[in-house]
């Protein structure tokens, strides 16, 4: 006979123990006890709310097993259990099936098993055998289970197994379309309630279908005869027609030139994407006009106009009550997307009451988030790289990336590392290039870096314009190196000018700028040199134009400007700090930056001696300076704010440039009338020019 494994006797012993004690337990079900945390030492909770202690002489007295049964329970000084044995609650459940009490709680949908489950509690004579056990609830309560199944699996869509079913996809698509209508109208009143959707399924699914497997078997059978029995239509899902939500009022895209900017709508106050989100590919970030997005979409414009009017300061706001009526009037007159919304609304309101309503009187920051366009910037693969409601801030944040994106575009004709002559044919103002499947507008121009000329593409017209001028100057310098070298070595009075220029930059910088300005006046009276013929004509005419003579004229003007600047600096250094000194220093900072000789338009550079003389006159008689400064201060600040916005958007506005020099003429009129021109500038004339700028 084979030798028995050593563990076999223990297993056999356990089996005999269980068999004997289960047999005994069948007659002692009322003598069981459970050791609970709330019990005293050696105390057990017994049947029907009783309590007993294990007799001290028992072998289990010190062990205190969780469950025990007693041969007898006697009461002496206290209630004792004698002849005690360890048991398992599972034995009690099997032997006392007919005496058990089962209760169920928290029925819920389990999408992993596709069943409705609940927790079961099993007790005997008040003793809890199983405190919480998960069981299928369908057979226990088919009615409640069916309700839970329909609500969670079908109405709320918590049924992964049905995700590919035709009815499920169809209904989900309809619901998504209707939720988008709600997001556009910003009203949660189009999609019917969950109860209405429950009623739809309840009317079609028979009783007894309370879990996924049963549902799938029923669906396969019924769809043989009616394949669309569970398909909803718009009438089933829409509480009303939402006729006001049209493609015109709530478009899915904005078209700007050749670009189509997708729009998405979201209704969730407090969410980062609440409102309208425009998805903008990174390569075109600097090419789209930011002001267009101030107008949002037509369906939200009335609400935004009303909110802007209400954001006015009280002294202005009282003129436009009730705000919705004025918003309605503005809506009928204003053309969406035409310039800045703030400027257009300010002009409209001003005309209504005959008062001035500047754009900075509005407080856009007070508006709710959904009244500001949200911007989602994506890379070539459609991956989001930034999001926010301030487009200018996003441009600053991602400016380097945008420029690097365009620098990576290589055009077979308009990308060259080194250019030494105009041998690349005519240069168009724009070219169309492809990037990540998108059609982009690029601006080809000459560029100058470290003394070398290249041909490259830019992402904005303003960057291309500025670069092209510098590139043209350098290219002419390369081609006319002998003439330019002679000019640079024969600039009159250069030593004296360098002394006056010392606070602005080194002497070599001034020499380079004088040569550059000479080239500007002799060859490049504008930046509109885009063809090989025009370039050759300018080059030839410039040579005949007596380059040295133009150089002497430029140097003579520079000498007068720098001399006047030096006199102002001397007077300014003697005066104590104050509002006038601060304003003059700021004015000089804008008039006389480094490279002012090449960056100032020629038609205004010739007025510099007069502008600087006017400053000298002003410093000599500061009597009514504060009053005049209060008059010009707001106009100057408005200009600075607009310049900052244009710089961030890479925009060049000739009307704003005119306005800037009109301010200088106004300063002359206010502070040194004897120096004003035959066409002096007034505040009223400036305001008219500002309207042109704002448009």
XYZ file of C-alpha atoms in Angstrom:
695
model
C 0.000 0.000 0.000
C 1.434 3.411 -1.017
C 2.620 5.735 1.694
C 0.178 8.554 2.437
C 1.458 12.182 2.139
C 2.329 13.740 5.477
C -0.288 16.460 5.037
C -3.058 13.982 4.429
C -3.834 13.178 8.095
C -4.247 16.889 8.898
C -6.602 17.339 5.967
C -8.497 14.260 6.969
C -8.620 15.563 10.536
C -10.025 18.831 9.403
C -12.580 17.121 7.228
C -13.696 14.922 10.137
C -13.852 17.963 12.442
C -15.992 19.868 9.944
C -18.298 16.896 9.298
C -18.850 16.177 12.990
C -19.404 19.768 14.002
C -21.648 20.546 11.046
C -23.759 17.568 12.075
C -23.910 18.843 15.658
C -24.532 22.418 14.458
C -27.729 21.400 12.671
C -29.319 20.936 16.095
C -27.657 23.876 17.836
C -28.359 26.782 15.445
C -29.701 28.869 18.306
C -26.492 28.293 20.310
C -24.104 30.096 17.978
C -22.202 33.239 18.863
C -20.150 35.903 17.140
C -17.238 37.817 18.626
C -17.808 41.475 17.670
C -15.475 44.442 18.207
C -17.968 46.014 20.623
C -17.983 42.947 22.909
C -16.130 42.745 26.203
C -13.244 40.221 26.560
C -14.497 36.626 26.099
C -18.017 37.953 25.394
C -20.043 36.884 22.340
C -23.252 38.112 20.761
C -25.749 35.290 20.578
C -29.090 34.562 18.913
C -32.072 36.874 19.465
C -29.991 39.635 21.019
C -28.437 37.560 23.839
C -24.867 37.764 25.055
C -22.704 35.091 26.672
C -19.136 34.386 27.755
C -16.985 31.335 27.037
C -16.621 29.281 30.177
C -13.106 29.891 31.674
C -12.368 26.185 31.721
C -12.875 25.894 27.934
C -9.881 25.245 25.694
C -11.096 28.197 23.519
C -11.302 30.638 26.435
C -8.029 32.364 25.572
C -8.250 31.869 21.784
C -11.590 33.688 21.305
C -12.364 32.517 17.735
C -14.714 34.772 15.675
C -17.564 32.222 15.522
C -18.455 29.512 18.016
C -21.283 27.109 18.930
C -21.992 25.879 22.431
C -23.202 22.485 23.641
C -25.109 24.305 26.370
C -25.624 27.853 27.578
C -26.129 28.170 31.329
C -26.646 31.094 33.626
C -24.844 31.248 36.975
C -23.121 34.451 38.054
C -23.301 35.300 34.346
C -24.333 33.564 31.126
C -21.714 30.993 30.079
C -21.282 28.852 26.977
C -19.950 25.400 27.769
C -18.642 22.658 25.512
C -17.656 25.271 22.902
C -16.370 24.614 19.358
C -15.057 26.847 16.585
C -17.333 27.081 13.508
C -17.538 28.952 10.188
C -20.496 31.247 9.296
C -20.756 29.501 5.895
C -21.798 26.280 7.714
C -24.582 28.170 9.422
C -25.786 29.647 6.118
C -26.020 26.237 4.454
C -27.595 24.430 7.424
C -30.001 27.213 8.390
C -31.198 28.166 4.911
C -34.863 27.871 5.957
C -34.301 30.165 8.959
C -32.167 32.866 7.334
C -33.217 36.440 6.775
C -31.864 38.047 3.591
C -31.992 41.809 2.944
C -30.791 43.707 -0.144
C -29.572 47.268 -0.480
C -27.968 49.684 -2.950
C -29.017 48.093 -6.244
C -26.872 49.569 -9.050
C -25.715 49.035 -12.613
C -22.397 47.263 -13.181
C -21.263 48.086 -16.703
C -18.409 45.538 -16.612
C -20.768 42.592 -16.097
C -23.778 44.262 -17.784
C -25.954 43.283 -14.831
C -27.807 45.077 -12.098
C -26.206 44.078 -8.806
C -27.021 44.760 -5.151
C -25.516 44.048 -1.777
C -27.004 41.169 0.242
C -26.977 40.892 4.046
C -27.634 37.428 5.546
C -28.647 37.017 9.215
C -29.901 34.256 11.522
C -31.783 35.038 14.701
C -30.446 38.576 14.514
C -26.823 37.530 14.052
C -25.330 38.882 10.802
C -23.590 36.027 8.977
C -22.719 37.903 5.749
C -22.721 41.710 6.193
C -22.291 42.626 2.503
C -22.154 40.385 -0.528
C -22.607 41.418 -4.181
C -25.359 39.452 -5.964
C -27.268 39.722 -9.248
C -30.385 41.658 -8.453
C -32.363 40.917 -11.615
C -34.009 37.670 -10.504
C -34.625 39.137 -7.032
C -36.473 42.265 -8.209
C -36.985 42.192 -12.002
C -39.001 45.419 -12.058
C -36.474 47.629 -10.260
C -33.601 45.954 -12.111
C -35.242 46.704 -15.460
C -35.638 50.365 -14.514
C -31.992 50.590 -13.499
C -30.889 48.788 -16.663
C -32.792 51.143 -18.983
C -31.721 54.273 -17.076
C -28.018 53.541 -16.851
C -27.283 51.255 -19.779
C -29.457 52.890 -22.447
C -30.355 56.419 -21.359
C -27.016 57.313 -19.764
C -25.006 55.184 -22.180
C -23.149 53.130 -19.559
C -23.165 49.999 -21.690
C -19.828 49.441 -23.505
C -21.019 46.223 -25.135
C -23.684 48.150 -27.079
C -21.361 50.945 -28.238
C -21.178 49.521 -31.773
C -24.876 48.735 -32.058
C -26.599 50.685 -34.826
C -29.354 52.087 -32.628
C -26.865 53.141 -29.952
C -24.610 55.053 -32.365
C -27.573 56.653 -34.111
C -29.195 57.858 -30.898
C -25.881 59.109 -29.466
C -25.194 61.057 -32.653
C -28.613 62.720 -32.513
C -28.153 63.617 -28.843
C -24.716 65.080 -29.571
C -26.163 67.236 -32.373
C -28.910 68.527 -30.101
C -26.459 69.240 -27.272
C -24.429 71.294 -29.756
C -27.572 73.276 -30.546
C -27.961 73.924 -26.819
C -24.317 74.978 -26.531
C -24.826 77.474 -29.346
C -28.016 78.958 -27.920
C -26.683 78.628 -24.341
C -30.028 77.202 -23.199
C -30.519 73.707 -21.756
C -34.067 73.469 -23.067
C -33.837 71.677 -26.412
C -32.880 68.112 -25.486
C -35.737 66.276 -23.805
C -35.331 65.107 -20.235
C -33.777 61.747 -19.353
C -37.258 60.627 -18.305
C -38.566 61.157 -21.844
C -35.728 59.045 -23.224
C -36.463 56.406 -20.570
C -40.116 56.341 -21.640
C -39.030 55.745 -25.252
C -37.133 52.573 -24.316
C -39.683 51.533 -21.683
C -42.447 51.476 -24.301
C -40.472 49.139 -26.582
C -38.541 46.800 -24.298
C -40.725 44.078 -22.745
C -40.859 43.200 -19.049
C -38.264 40.733 -17.844
C -35.368 42.367 -19.723
C -33.167 43.543 -16.915
C -29.535 42.907 -17.937
C -27.208 43.011 -20.954
C -27.349 39.351 -22.049
C -31.158 39.246 -21.904
C -31.359 42.516 -23.799
C -29.016 41.328 -26.554
C -30.971 38.106 -27.049
C -34.241 40.029 -27.261
C -32.763 42.667 -29.589
C -31.410 40.093 -32.057
C -34.827 38.493 -32.303
C -36.887 41.655 -32.622
C -34.532 43.378 -35.081
C -35.076 40.576 -37.572
C -38.551 42.018 -38.091
C -37.969 45.702 -37.243
C -34.319 46.738 -37.518
C -35.004 50.295 -36.304
C -37.290 49.614 -33.387
C -34.882 51.374 -31.006
C -33.904 54.223 -33.354
C -34.926 57.653 -32.053
C -35.703 60.620 -34.290
C -35.480 64.349 -33.654
C -39.106 64.540 -32.544
C -38.344 62.017 -29.813
C -35.377 64.046 -28.561
C -36.213 67.738 -29.098
C -38.441 69.694 -26.730
C -38.788 72.438 -29.365
C -37.472 73.149 -32.861
C -34.628 75.559 -31.863
C -35.350 77.498 -35.057
C -33.223 80.454 -33.892
C -30.056 78.334 -33.931
C -29.139 78.693 -37.590
C -25.857 78.238 -39.415
C -25.800 81.978 -40.072
C -26.197 82.918 -36.406
C -23.944 80.163 -35.071
C -21.511 79.164 -37.856
C -19.228 76.164 -37.523
C -16.300 78.086 -39.005
C -14.957 81.545 -39.788
C -13.426 82.139 -43.204
C -10.566 84.646 -43.225
C -8.955 84.993 -46.614
C -7.886 81.503 -47.599
C -8.096 80.191 -44.030
C -11.039 78.378 -42.500
C -11.036 78.642 -38.701
C -13.163 75.912 -37.108
C -15.515 76.900 -34.259
C -16.722 74.690 -31.429
C -19.412 75.480 -28.865
C -19.487 74.426 -25.232
C -22.052 75.152 -22.521
C -20.534 74.752 -19.062
C -19.979 77.960 -17.053
C -16.629 77.862 -15.314
C -15.156 75.396 -17.807
C -12.027 76.653 -19.666
C -13.772 76.084 -23.021
C -17.155 77.578 -22.096
C -18.551 79.550 -25.044
C -17.034 79.540 -28.543
C -13.592 78.086 -29.233
C -11.700 78.895 -32.418
C -9.118 76.286 -33.412
C -6.108 78.007 -34.982
C -3.163 76.148 -36.534
C 0.146 77.460 -35.182
C 1.630 78.455 -38.565
C -1.156 81.005 -39.229
C -1.312 82.383 -35.678
C 0.262 85.708 -36.697
C -1.718 86.014 -39.913
C -5.254 86.301 -38.606
C -6.702 89.645 -37.416
C -7.406 89.539 -33.686
C -10.101 92.215 -33.919
C -12.294 89.927 -36.009
C -12.771 87.665 -33.006
C -14.057 90.515 -30.820
C -17.348 90.132 -32.700
C -17.751 86.476 -31.625
C -20.601 85.018 -33.699
C -23.838 86.802 -34.704
C -25.946 84.741 -32.290
C -24.003 86.018 -29.251
C -23.348 89.579 -30.413
C -26.510 91.113 -28.919
C -25.653 89.758 -25.475
C -22.059 90.992 -25.767
C -23.110 94.481 -26.878
C -25.486 94.729 -23.929
C -22.789 93.590 -21.502
C -20.273 96.080 -22.919
C -22.700 98.982 -22.556
C -23.387 97.946 -18.952
C -19.617 97.882 -18.324
C -19.287 101.631 -18.982
C -18.532 103.913 -16.013
C -21.674 105.230 -14.357
C -21.292 108.791 -15.674
C -21.360 107.405 -19.230
C -23.666 104.437 -18.623
C -26.615 106.632 -17.558
C -26.785 107.970 -21.118
C -27.536 104.521 -22.541
C -30.448 103.167 -20.513
C -31.949 100.670 -21.109
C -28.783 99.004 -22.383
C -30.595 96.254 -24.370
C -32.341 98.890 -26.509
C -29.069 100.572 -27.441
C -27.512 97.163 -28.066
C -30.383 96.372 -30.425
C -29.809 99.646 -32.267
C -26.083 98.969 -32.558
C -26.768 95.451 -33.811
C -28.843 96.860 -36.670
C -26.154 99.327 -37.740
C -22.784 97.720 -37.062
C -21.212 95.361 -39.556
C -19.786 92.285 -37.861
C -16.051 91.875 -38.312
C -15.471 95.431 -39.557
C -12.542 96.660 -37.458
C -12.628 96.624 -33.683
C -15.948 95.984 -31.945
C -15.016 98.343 -29.080
C -14.170 101.152 -31.481
C -17.299 100.620 -33.566
C -19.595 100.483 -30.528
C -17.965 103.571 -29.009
C -18.483 105.559 -32.222
C -22.112 104.391 -32.514
C -22.980 105.296 -28.921
C -21.167 108.619 -29.203
C -23.238 109.589 -32.225
C -26.470 108.653 -30.444
C -25.881 111.145 -27.633
C -23.345 113.548 -29.119
C -20.679 112.630 -26.576
C -17.289 110.908 -26.705
C -17.196 107.207 -25.793
C -13.564 106.058 -26.066
C -12.795 102.356 -26.428
C -11.007 102.276 -23.099
C -14.225 103.347 -21.347
C -15.525 99.808 -21.824
C -14.454 97.099 -19.381
C -14.202 93.839 -21.359
C -12.652 92.100 -18.350
C -15.993 92.343 -16.544
C -17.770 90.258 -19.184
C -18.532 86.596 -18.622
C -16.053 84.178 -20.190
C -18.429 82.988 -22.900
C -18.555 86.557 -24.285
C -14.840 86.336 -25.126
C -13.657 84.067 -27.922
C -11.595 81.142 -26.658
C -8.569 80.150 -28.744
C -7.156 76.665 -29.125
C -3.752 76.625 -30.822
C -2.780 73.331 -32.475
C 0.363 72.075 -34.158
C 0.610 70.442 -37.570
C -0.716 67.148 -36.193
C -3.768 68.774 -34.618
C -2.380 68.453 -31.076
C -3.272 71.288 -28.724
C -0.226 73.281 -27.607
C -1.932 76.265 -25.945
C -5.372 77.604 -25.096
C -6.672 80.889 -23.738
C -8.932 83.872 -24.380
C -6.187 86.459 -24.998
C -4.938 86.021 -28.555
C -2.203 88.628 -28.176
C -0.872 86.846 -25.077
C -0.871 83.538 -26.970
C 1.047 85.188 -29.798
C 3.657 86.460 -27.364
C 3.804 83.068 -25.689
C 4.207 81.148 -28.955
C 5.949 83.795 -31.087
C 9.225 81.930 -31.227
C 7.477 78.735 -32.281
C 5.523 80.526 -35.012
C 8.671 82.085 -36.429
C 10.555 78.804 -36.292
C 7.660 77.114 -38.080
C 7.887 79.575 -40.959
C 11.671 79.425 -41.016
C 11.362 75.698 -41.658
C 9.408 76.319 -44.869
C 11.727 76.125 -47.838
C 10.420 77.665 -51.046
C 12.234 76.559 -54.199
C 12.366 80.128 -55.519
C 12.098 82.457 -52.533
C 14.370 80.822 -49.960
C 18.097 81.540 -50.370
C 20.824 81.697 -47.785
C 23.032 84.315 -49.454
C 22.084 86.955 -51.992
C 24.756 89.174 -53.572
C 22.707 90.527 -56.500
C 19.077 90.797 -57.559
C 19.149 87.660 -59.685
C 15.974 85.928 -58.463
C 13.419 87.626 -60.699
C 10.430 89.588 -59.476
C 9.400 89.258 -55.828
C 5.626 88.926 -55.257
C 4.044 90.461 -52.158
C 2.660 87.053 -51.114
C 3.036 83.417 -52.056
C 0.963 80.408 -51.091
C 2.781 77.538 -49.413
C 1.639 74.206 -47.983
C 2.386 73.171 -44.407
C 0.926 70.063 -42.748
C -1.802 69.928 -45.381
C -2.737 73.609 -44.888
C -2.530 76.411 -47.425
C -0.608 79.282 -45.817
C 0.053 82.817 -46.982
C 3.733 83.685 -46.772
C 5.430 87.033 -47.402
C 8.758 86.778 -49.242
C 11.325 89.503 -48.524
C 15.010 90.207 -48.347
C 16.591 89.887 -44.913
C 19.854 91.163 -43.452
C 21.801 89.411 -40.721
C 25.421 89.886 -39.715
C 26.176 91.799 -42.895
C 24.764 89.136 -45.237
C 21.598 89.285 -47.332
C 19.207 86.348 -47.613
C 15.808 85.701 -49.151
C 13.209 84.138 -46.888
C 9.520 83.861 -46.057
C 7.775 85.746 -43.253
C 4.464 85.086 -41.544
C 3.277 88.710 -41.515
C 3.314 91.598 -43.970
C 4.761 94.002 -41.387
C 7.731 91.785 -40.542
C 8.377 91.323 -44.257
C 8.170 95.096 -44.884
C 10.669 95.999 -42.163
C 13.039 93.195 -43.137
C 12.850 94.033 -46.835
C 13.982 97.635 -46.286
C 16.996 96.490 -44.278
C 17.757 93.804 -46.852
C 17.561 96.275 -49.735
C 19.951 98.649 -47.952
C 22.455 95.885 -47.349
C 22.187 94.555 -50.923
C 22.855 98.016 -52.350
C 25.779 98.378 -49.964
C 27.198 95.089 -51.266
C 26.724 95.996 -54.917
C 27.985 99.580 -54.508
C 30.692 98.811 -51.967
C 33.266 101.220 -53.441
C 30.904 104.204 -53.577
C 29.508 103.418 -50.115
C 32.978 103.019 -48.607
C 34.023 106.403 -49.973
C 30.841 107.973 -48.616
C 31.400 106.513 -45.146
C 34.935 107.864 -45.036
C 33.925 111.396 -46.068
C 30.983 112.270 -43.866
C 31.324 115.944 -42.864
C 31.544 116.964 -39.171
C 31.234 113.336 -38.069
C 33.405 113.830 -34.985
C 31.158 116.581 -33.585
C 28.032 114.561 -34.352
C 29.476 111.514 -32.596
C 29.953 113.586 -29.433
C 26.295 114.654 -29.481
C 25.220 111.076 -30.293
C 27.201 109.534 -27.418
C 24.180 109.072 -25.136
C 22.306 107.234 -27.900
C 24.961 104.842 -29.147
C 28.538 104.378 -30.438
C 30.005 106.488 -33.204
C 30.146 103.590 -35.686
C 26.411 103.095 -35.262
C 25.821 106.719 -36.240
C 28.089 106.376 -39.285
C 26.242 103.258 -40.421
C 22.895 104.995 -39.933
C 23.974 108.063 -41.914
C 25.081 105.820 -44.766
C 21.826 103.856 -44.444
C 19.719 107.027 -44.550
C 21.684 108.218 -47.564
C 20.837 104.967 -49.316
C 17.188 105.385 -48.257
C 16.946 108.845 -49.785
C 18.990 108.091 -52.876
C 17.510 104.706 -53.747
C 14.703 103.593 -51.442
C 12.304 106.480 -50.967
C 9.820 103.679 -50.196
C 9.982 99.928 -49.622
C 8.099 99.153 -52.805
C 10.996 97.602 -54.675
C 9.695 94.175 -55.697
C 10.919 93.704 -59.267
C 14.336 93.326 -60.842
C 13.620 96.225 -63.227
C 12.613 98.582 -60.412
C 15.710 97.652 -58.451
C 18.008 98.333 -61.400
C 16.276 101.636 -62.159
C 16.641 102.740 -58.520
C 20.283 101.683 -58.430
C 21.122 103.491 -61.665
C 19.169 106.639 -60.728
C 20.788 106.700 -57.295
C 24.246 106.618 -58.773
C 23.373 109.534 -61.046
C 21.770 111.314 -58.092
C 25.172 112.276 -56.765
C 25.449 109.898 -53.825
C 27.965 112.160 -52.101
C 25.670 115.149 -52.401
C 22.791 113.246 -50.791
C 25.200 112.061 -48.096
C 26.202 115.658 -47.314
C 22.530 116.684 -47.095
C 21.812 113.804 -44.724
C 24.840 114.627 -42.593
C 23.847 118.319 -42.479
C 20.329 117.394 -41.261
C 21.753 114.937 -38.734
C 24.104 117.633 -37.450
C 21.232 120.068 -36.898
C 19.098 117.384 -35.204
C 21.871 116.207 -32.905
C 22.868 119.784 -32.081
C 19.295 120.603 -31.076
C 19.127 117.367 -29.106
C 22.316 118.285 -27.242
C 20.911 121.702 -26.288
C 17.709 120.092 -24.970
C 19.717 117.528 -22.996
C 21.753 120.292 -21.346
C 18.631 122.250 -20.311
C 16.872 119.092 -19.191
C 19.790 118.150 -16.966
C 19.445 121.413 -15.002
C 15.748 121.028 -14.173
C 14.361 119.219 -11.112
C 12.263 116.076 -11.539
C 8.577 116.655 -12.217
C 5.679 115.919 -14.567
C 7.063 118.144 -17.340
C 10.557 116.637 -17.199
C 9.122 113.122 -17.155
C 6.917 113.836 -20.185
C 9.759 115.424 -22.158
C 12.055 112.487 -21.458
C 9.374 110.094 -22.679
C 8.882 112.220 -25.805
C 12.634 112.229 -26.494
C 12.740 108.466 -25.992
C 10.300 108.079 -28.885
C 11.819 110.797 -31.067
C 15.462 109.856 -30.591
C 15.905 106.104 -30.174
C 19.026 104.380 -31.438
C 18.967 104.244 -35.276
C 16.466 107.136 -35.426
C 18.100 108.330 -38.662
C 17.035 105.218 -40.573
C 13.798 104.337 -38.733
C 12.147 107.782 -38.938
C 10.196 108.485 -42.157
C 12.032 111.055 -44.281
C 9.020 113.368 -44.485
C 9.068 113.755 -40.697
C 12.806 113.580 -40.086
C 13.190 117.020 -41.670
C 10.917 118.445 -38.938
C 13.109 117.170 -36.107
C 15.013 120.436 -35.581
C 11.697 122.256 -35.149
C 10.292 119.561 -32.817
C 13.420 119.728 -30.664
C 13.373 123.532 -30.662
C 9.760 123.382 -29.446
C 10.889 121.170 -26.548
C 13.595 123.714 -25.716
C 11.009 126.524 -25.732
C 8.708 124.458 -23.512
C 11.462 123.847 -20.979
C 12.138 127.571 -20.854
C 8.590 128.583 -19.836
C 6.879 125.890 -17.761
C 4.090 128.160 -16.455
C 0.962 126.542 -17.969
C 2.602 123.230 -18.743
C 0.320 121.119 -16.520
C -2.849 122.400 -18.212
C -1.527 121.704 -21.702
C -0.103 118.350 -20.677
C -3.558 117.274 -19.424
C -4.922 118.107 -22.871
C -2.420 116.075 -24.883
C -1.760 113.283 -22.360
C -4.817 111.074 -23.121
C -4.200 111.377 -26.877
C -0.597 110.256 -26.452
C -1.545 107.342 -24.173
C -4.161 106.171 -26.678
C -1.471 106.157 -29.358
C 0.961 104.167 -27.191
C -1.674 101.526 -26.410
C -2.555 101.125 -30.091
C 1.137 100.903 -31.055
C 1.621 98.132 -28.509
C -1.320 96.163 -29.911
C -0.128 96.606 -33.492
C 3.392 95.536 -32.572
C 2.083 92.364 -30.940
C -0.072 91.626 -33.997
C 2.708 92.553 -36.482
C 0.441 95.159 -38.080
C 1.558 98.338 -39.883
C -1.100 101.053 -40.018
C -0.222 104.172 -42.085
C -3.130 106.064 -40.491
C -1.626 105.457 -37.047
C 1.747 106.736 -38.288
C 0.082 109.945 -39.463
C -1.611 110.271 -36.088
C 1.710 109.881 -34.310
C 3.305 112.837 -36.168
C 0.156 114.902 -35.811
C 0.640 114.563 -32.043
C 4.140 116.038 -32.430
C 2.673 118.954 -34.381
C 0.074 119.426 -31.653
C 2.860 119.569 -29.069
C 4.450 122.359 -31.090
C 1.129 124.234 -31.259
C 0.549 123.879 -27.519
C 4.029 124.615 -26.194
C 5.701 126.771 -28.904
C 3.101 128.389 -31.138
C 5.699 130.577 -32.857
C 7.186 127.383 -34.376
C 3.962 125.837 -35.692
C 3.526 125.110 -39.400
C 1.089 126.800 -41.765
C -1.327 123.906 -41.104
C -1.356 123.613 -37.313
C -2.920 120.543 -35.733
C -5.826 120.934 -33.315
C -7.274 118.469 -30.844
C -10.428 118.282 -32.982
C -8.407 117.386 -36.079
C -6.559 114.750 -34.092
C -9.852 113.216 -32.966
C -10.963 112.913 -36.604
C -7.710 111.182 -37.467
C -8.179 108.863 -34.474
C -11.541 107.778 -35.896
C -9.726 106.727 -39.064
C -7.244 104.771 -36.945
C -10.005 103.057 -34.968
C -11.765 101.966 -38.141
